[in-house]
Amino acid sequence: MAFTTIPGASTSDLTTLQGTSGSDTASISTSSLFVGARASDDTITFTSNTSGNTIYGGQGSDTITSDNTISGSLINANKDTDTLTLNTVTSSTIKGGAAGDAITVTTVNSSTINGNKGSDYLEFASSDSATLRAGADDDQIVLTGAHSGSSINGDNENDTITAVAGSSFGTAILSGGEGND
């Protein structure tokens, strides 16, 4: 199934892509969109550099991917177990959902990423001036590459933070948070 396109009422309103009750697929190549996935397992793919988007994953196990740069955007995976695989995230907020999510980001710049609830897997190749939080429950954070000026926190429960050989942390702050980390 496909998302339904609802144009904004004026030039300042975002165009909306509204999901259906079935599994939907959207390829996003423009900026300033609101995407509201609904029930079922949806796939959202960014096919070019975009900015100013608001994306809600909805219910179901959603997949959100980008091999490009996402900037000035909000992505909320929402309910169930979701997979987010993103290349470069700049000046954006990314939130996992209510279940165990897998969030993998190559480069994070001046952004906030939060695994949210559930036992999440978070992997970051590099970060600069970012806030990286595991969220509630037992989470796993894997860090590779250079992390400078970032705050990396396991948050609540019993988390595992792994720094792969060759990683560097410059002025990054690393904290296990509450629990046995």
Short mmCIF file of N, CA and C in Angstrom, two decimals, residues 1-97:
data_model
loop_
_atom_site.label_atom_id
_atom_site.label_comp_id
_atom_site.label_asym_id
_atom_site.label_seq_id
_atom_site.Cartn_x
_atom_site.Cartn_y
_atom_site.Cartn_z
N MET A 1 0.84 -1.16 0.00
CA MET A 1 0.00 0.00 0.00
C MET A 1 0.90 1.24 0.00
N ALA A 2 0.29 2.34 -0.27
CA ALA A 2 1.05 3.58 -0.33
C ALA A 2 0.48 4.61 0.63
N PHE A 3 1.31 5.57 0.97
CA PHE A 3 0.87 6.69 1.78
C PHE A 3 -0.03 7.59 0.94
N THR A 4 -0.97 8.27 1.59
CA THR A 4 -1.82 9.25 0.92
C THR A 4 -1.19 10.62 1.09
N THR A 5 -1.08 11.39 0.00
CA THR A 5 -0.49 12.72 0.05
C THR A 5 -1.58 13.76 0.27
N ILE A 6 -1.37 14.59 1.30
CA ILE A 6 -2.30 15.66 1.60
C ILE A 6 -1.50 16.97 1.54
N PRO A 7 -1.73 17.81 0.51
CA PRO A 7 -0.97 19.05 0.39
C PRO A 7 -1.27 20.00 1.55
N GLY A 8 -0.28 20.81 1.93
CA GLY A 8 -0.48 21.83 2.96
C GLY A 8 -1.45 22.89 2.46
N ALA A 9 -2.19 23.52 3.38
CA ALA A 9 -3.19 24.53 3.01
C ALA A 9 -2.54 25.81 2.48
N SER A 10 -1.30 26.07 2.91
CA SER A 10 -0.59 27.26 2.42
C SER A 10 0.88 26.89 2.27
N THR A 11 1.66 27.83 1.78
CA THR A 11 3.08 27.54 1.56
C THR A 11 3.83 27.30 2.86
N SER A 12 3.27 27.76 3.99
CA SER A 12 3.95 27.55 5.27
C SER A 12 3.55 26.23 5.93
N ASP A 13 2.54 25.53 5.39
CA ASP A 13 2.11 24.25 5.94
C ASP A 13 2.88 23.10 5.30
N LEU A 14 3.21 22.10 6.10
CA LEU A 14 3.89 20.93 5.59
C LEU A 14 2.94 20.06 4.77
N THR A 15 3.46 19.47 3.71
CA THR A 15 2.71 18.45 3.00
C THR A 15 2.72 17.20 3.87
N THR A 16 1.59 16.50 3.94
CA THR A 16 1.46 15.32 4.79
C THR A 16 1.40 14.05 3.96
N LEU A 17 2.15 13.05 4.36
CA LEU A 17 2.01 11.71 3.82
C LEU A 17 1.38 10.88 4.93
N GLN A 18 0.14 10.45 4.73
CA GLN A 18 -0.61 9.72 5.77
C GLN A 18 -0.65 8.24 5.44
N GLY A 19 -0.22 7.41 6.38
CA GLY A 19 -0.23 5.97 6.18
C GLY A 19 -1.62 5.39 6.26
N THR A 20 -1.73 4.13 5.92
CA THR A 20 -3.01 3.40 5.97
C THR A 20 -2.93 2.37 7.10
N SER A 21 -3.94 1.55 7.22
CA SER A 21 -3.93 0.51 8.24
C SER A 21 -3.06 -0.68 7.84
N GLY A 22 -2.62 -0.73 6.58
CA GLY A 22 -1.76 -1.81 6.10
C GLY A 22 -0.30 -1.41 6.12
N SER A 23 0.54 -2.26 5.57
CA SER A 23 1.98 -1.97 5.46
C SER A 23 2.19 -1.00 4.31
N ASP A 24 2.79 0.15 4.62
CA ASP A 24 2.98 1.20 3.62
C ASP A 24 4.46 1.40 3.32
N THR A 25 4.75 1.95 2.13
CA THR A 25 6.12 2.26 1.72
C THR A 25 6.15 3.69 1.20
N ALA A 26 7.13 4.47 1.67
CA ALA A 26 7.31 5.84 1.19
C ALA A 26 8.78 6.07 0.88
N SER A 27 9.04 6.70 -0.27
CA SER A 27 10.38 7.15 -0.64
C SER A 27 10.36 8.67 -0.57
N ILE A 28 11.22 9.23 0.29
CA ILE A 28 11.20 10.67 0.52
C ILE A 28 12.42 11.30 -0.12
N SER A 29 12.17 12.25 -1.03
CA SER A 29 13.26 12.95 -1.70
C SER A 29 13.13 14.47 -1.56
N THR A 30 12.11 14.94 -0.82
CA THR A 30 11.91 16.37 -0.64
C THR A 30 11.95 16.72 0.84
N SER A 31 12.05 17.99 1.11
CA SER A 31 12.11 18.48 2.49
C SER A 31 10.74 18.98 2.92
N SER A 32 10.63 19.31 4.21
CA SER A 32 9.43 19.91 4.80
C SER A 32 8.18 19.05 4.63
N LEU A 33 8.30 17.79 5.02
CA LEU A 33 7.16 16.87 4.97
C LEU A 33 6.78 16.43 6.38
N PHE A 34 5.50 16.11 6.56
CA PHE A 34 5.03 15.41 7.76
C PHE A 34 4.63 14.02 7.30
N VAL A 35 5.23 12.99 7.87
CA VAL A 35 4.90 11.62 7.50
C VAL A 35 4.32 10.95 8.74
N GLY A 36 3.08 10.50 8.65
CA GLY A 36 2.40 9.83 9.74
C GLY A 36 2.07 8.40 9.36
N ALA A 37 2.98 7.49 9.67
CA ALA A 37 2.69 6.07 9.44
C ALA A 37 1.64 5.65 10.46
N ARG A 38 0.91 4.63 10.18
CA ARG A 38 -0.13 4.19 11.10
C ARG A 38 0.13 2.76 11.50
N ALA A 39 -0.89 1.93 11.47
CA ALA A 39 -0.76 0.54 11.90
C ALA A 39 0.05 -0.27 10.90
N SER A 40 0.57 -1.38 11.33
CA SER A 40 1.30 -2.35 10.52
C SER A 40 2.77 -1.96 10.36
N ASP A 41 3.49 -2.75 9.60
CA ASP A 41 4.93 -2.56 9.40
C ASP A 41 5.16 -1.68 8.18
N ASP A 42 5.73 -0.50 8.39
CA ASP A 42 5.92 0.46 7.30
C ASP A 42 7.40 0.63 6.99
N THR A 43 7.69 1.05 5.75
CA THR A 43 9.05 1.30 5.30
C THR A 43 9.13 2.73 4.78
N ILE A 44 10.05 3.51 5.37
CA ILE A 44 10.26 4.89 4.96
C ILE A 44 11.73 5.02 4.58
N THR A 45 11.99 5.45 3.33
CA THR A 45 13.34 5.56 2.82
C THR A 45 13.59 6.98 2.34
N PHE A 46 14.66 7.60 2.84
CA PHE A 46 15.08 8.91 2.35
C PHE A 46 16.00 8.67 1.17
N THR A 47 15.64 9.19 -0.01
CA THR A 47 16.40 8.92 -1.23
C THR A 47 17.32 10.07 -1.62
N SER A 48 17.32 11.17 -0.85
CA SER A 48 18.23 12.29 -1.10
C SER A 48 18.41 13.06 0.21
N ASN A 49 19.28 14.05 0.20
CA ASN A 49 19.45 14.90 1.37
C ASN A 49 18.14 15.65 1.62
N THR A 50 17.67 15.67 2.88
CA THR A 50 16.41 16.34 3.19
C THR A 50 16.55 17.13 4.49
N SER A 51 15.63 18.07 4.69
CA SER A 51 15.62 18.84 5.94
C SER A 51 14.19 19.24 6.28
N GLY A 52 13.98 19.52 7.57
CA GLY A 52 12.69 20.03 8.03
C GLY A 52 11.56 19.03 8.00
N ASN A 53 11.87 17.74 8.06
CA ASN A 53 10.82 16.72 8.04
C ASN A 53 10.43 16.29 9.45
N THR A 54 9.16 15.90 9.61
CA THR A 54 8.66 15.31 10.84
C THR A 54 8.11 13.94 10.49
N ILE A 55 8.71 12.89 11.07
CA ILE A 55 8.37 11.51 10.71
C ILE A 55 7.91 10.77 11.97
N TYR A 56 6.72 10.17 11.92
CA TYR A 56 6.23 9.31 13.01
C TYR A 56 6.03 7.91 12.45
N GLY A 57 6.70 6.93 13.08
CA GLY A 57 6.65 5.56 12.60
C GLY A 57 5.32 4.85 12.78
N GLY A 58 4.54 5.20 13.76
CA GLY A 58 3.27 4.53 13.99
C GLY A 58 3.44 3.16 14.63
N GLN A 59 2.36 2.39 14.64
CA GLN A 59 2.40 1.04 15.21
C GLN A 59 3.04 0.09 14.22
N GLY A 60 3.48 -1.03 14.71
CA GLY A 60 4.12 -2.02 13.85
C GLY A 60 5.63 -1.86 13.88
N SER A 61 6.31 -2.84 13.32
CA SER A 61 7.77 -2.82 13.25
C SER A 61 8.17 -2.09 11.97
N ASP A 62 8.54 -0.83 12.12
CA ASP A 62 8.84 0.02 10.98
C ASP A 62 10.32 0.01 10.66
N THR A 63 10.64 0.30 9.39
CA THR A 63 12.02 0.42 8.94
C THR A 63 12.20 1.80 8.33
N ILE A 64 13.15 2.57 8.86
CA ILE A 64 13.43 3.92 8.36
C ILE A 64 14.91 3.95 7.99
N THR A 65 15.21 4.27 6.71
CA THR A 65 16.59 4.25 6.24
C THR A 65 16.94 5.50 5.45
N SER A 66 18.25 5.82 5.47
CA SER A 66 18.76 6.92 4.65
C SER A 66 20.25 6.72 4.43
N ASP A 67 20.68 6.85 3.17
CA ASP A 67 22.10 6.85 2.84
C ASP A 67 22.59 8.27 2.64
N ASN A 68 21.73 9.26 2.98
CA ASN A 68 21.99 10.66 2.73
C ASN A 68 22.04 11.43 4.04
N THR A 69 21.95 12.77 3.96
CA THR A 69 21.96 13.63 5.14
C THR A 69 20.55 14.05 5.50
N ILE A 70 20.20 13.88 6.77
CA ILE A 70 18.92 14.35 7.30
C ILE A 70 19.26 15.48 8.26
N SER A 71 18.67 16.67 8.04
CA SER A 71 18.98 17.80 8.92
C SER A 71 17.70 18.50 9.35
N GLY A 72 17.75 19.10 10.54
CA GLY A 72 16.63 19.88 11.05
C GLY A 72 15.33 19.11 11.10
N SER A 73 15.37 17.84 11.43
CA SER A 73 14.19 16.98 11.36
C SER A 73 13.93 16.27 12.69
N LEU A 74 12.71 15.75 12.82
CA LEU A 74 12.31 14.92 13.95
C LEU A 74 11.88 13.57 13.40
N ILE A 75 12.45 12.50 13.93
CA ILE A 75 12.01 11.15 13.59
C ILE A 75 11.68 10.44 14.89
N ASN A 76 10.44 9.97 15.01
CA ASN A 76 9.98 9.24 16.19
C ASN A 76 9.52 7.86 15.72
N ALA A 77 10.26 6.82 16.11
CA ALA A 77 9.94 5.46 15.65
C ALA A 77 8.59 4.98 16.16
N ASN A 78 8.18 5.47 17.31
CA ASN A 78 6.89 5.16 17.90
C ASN A 78 6.82 3.73 18.43
N LYS A 79 5.70 3.06 18.30
CA LYS A 79 5.48 1.77 18.97
C LYS A 79 6.17 0.60 18.27
N ASP A 80 6.30 -0.48 18.99
CA ASP A 80 6.84 -1.76 18.52
C ASP A 80 8.34 -1.70 18.23
N THR A 81 8.88 -2.77 17.71
CA THR A 81 10.31 -2.90 17.46
C THR A 81 10.64 -2.35 16.08
N ASP A 82 11.42 -1.28 16.04
CA ASP A 82 11.72 -0.59 14.80
C ASP A 82 13.20 -0.63 14.48
N THR A 83 13.53 -0.45 13.19
CA THR A 83 14.92 -0.41 12.74
C THR A 83 15.16 0.90 12.01
N LEU A 84 16.12 1.68 12.51
CA LEU A 84 16.52 2.93 11.87
C LEU A 84 17.98 2.80 11.47
N THR A 85 18.27 2.96 10.19
CA THR A 85 19.64 2.91 9.68
C THR A 85 19.86 4.19 8.90
N LEU A 86 20.66 5.10 9.48
CA LEU A 86 20.81 6.44 8.91
C LEU A 86 22.28 6.77 8.69
N ASN A 87 22.56 7.53 7.64
CA ASN A 87 23.93 7.91 7.34
C ASN A 87 24.36 9.10 8.18
N THR A 88 23.94 10.32 7.81
CA THR A 88 24.34 11.52 8.52
C THR A 88 23.10 12.22 9.08
N VAL A 89 23.13 12.53 10.38
CA VAL A 89 22.04 13.23 11.04
C VAL A 89 22.62 14.51 11.63
N THR A 90 22.06 15.66 11.23
CA THR A 90 22.55 16.96 11.66
C THR A 90 21.40 17.79 12.21
N SER A 91 21.59 18.39 13.39
CA SER A 91 20.61 19.29 14.01
C SER A 91 19.22 18.69 14.02
N SER A 92 19.10 17.44 14.42
CA SER A 92 17.84 16.71 14.41
C SER A 92 17.62 15.99 15.73
N THR A 93 16.39 15.49 15.91
CA THR A 93 16.05 14.67 17.07
C THR A 93 15.52 13.33 16.56
N ILE A 94 16.11 12.24 17.04
CA ILE A 94 15.70 10.89 16.66
C ILE A 94 15.31 10.16 17.94
N LYS A 95 14.12 9.57 17.95
CA LYS A 95 13.65 8.84 19.13
C LYS A 95 13.25 7.42 18.74
N GLY A 96 13.69 6.45 19.52
CA GLY A 96 13.22 5.08 19.36
C GLY A 96 11.81 4.98 19.89
N GLY A 97 11.23 3.82 19.78
CA GLY A 97 9.85 3.63 20.20
C GLY A 97 9.72 3.01 21.58
#
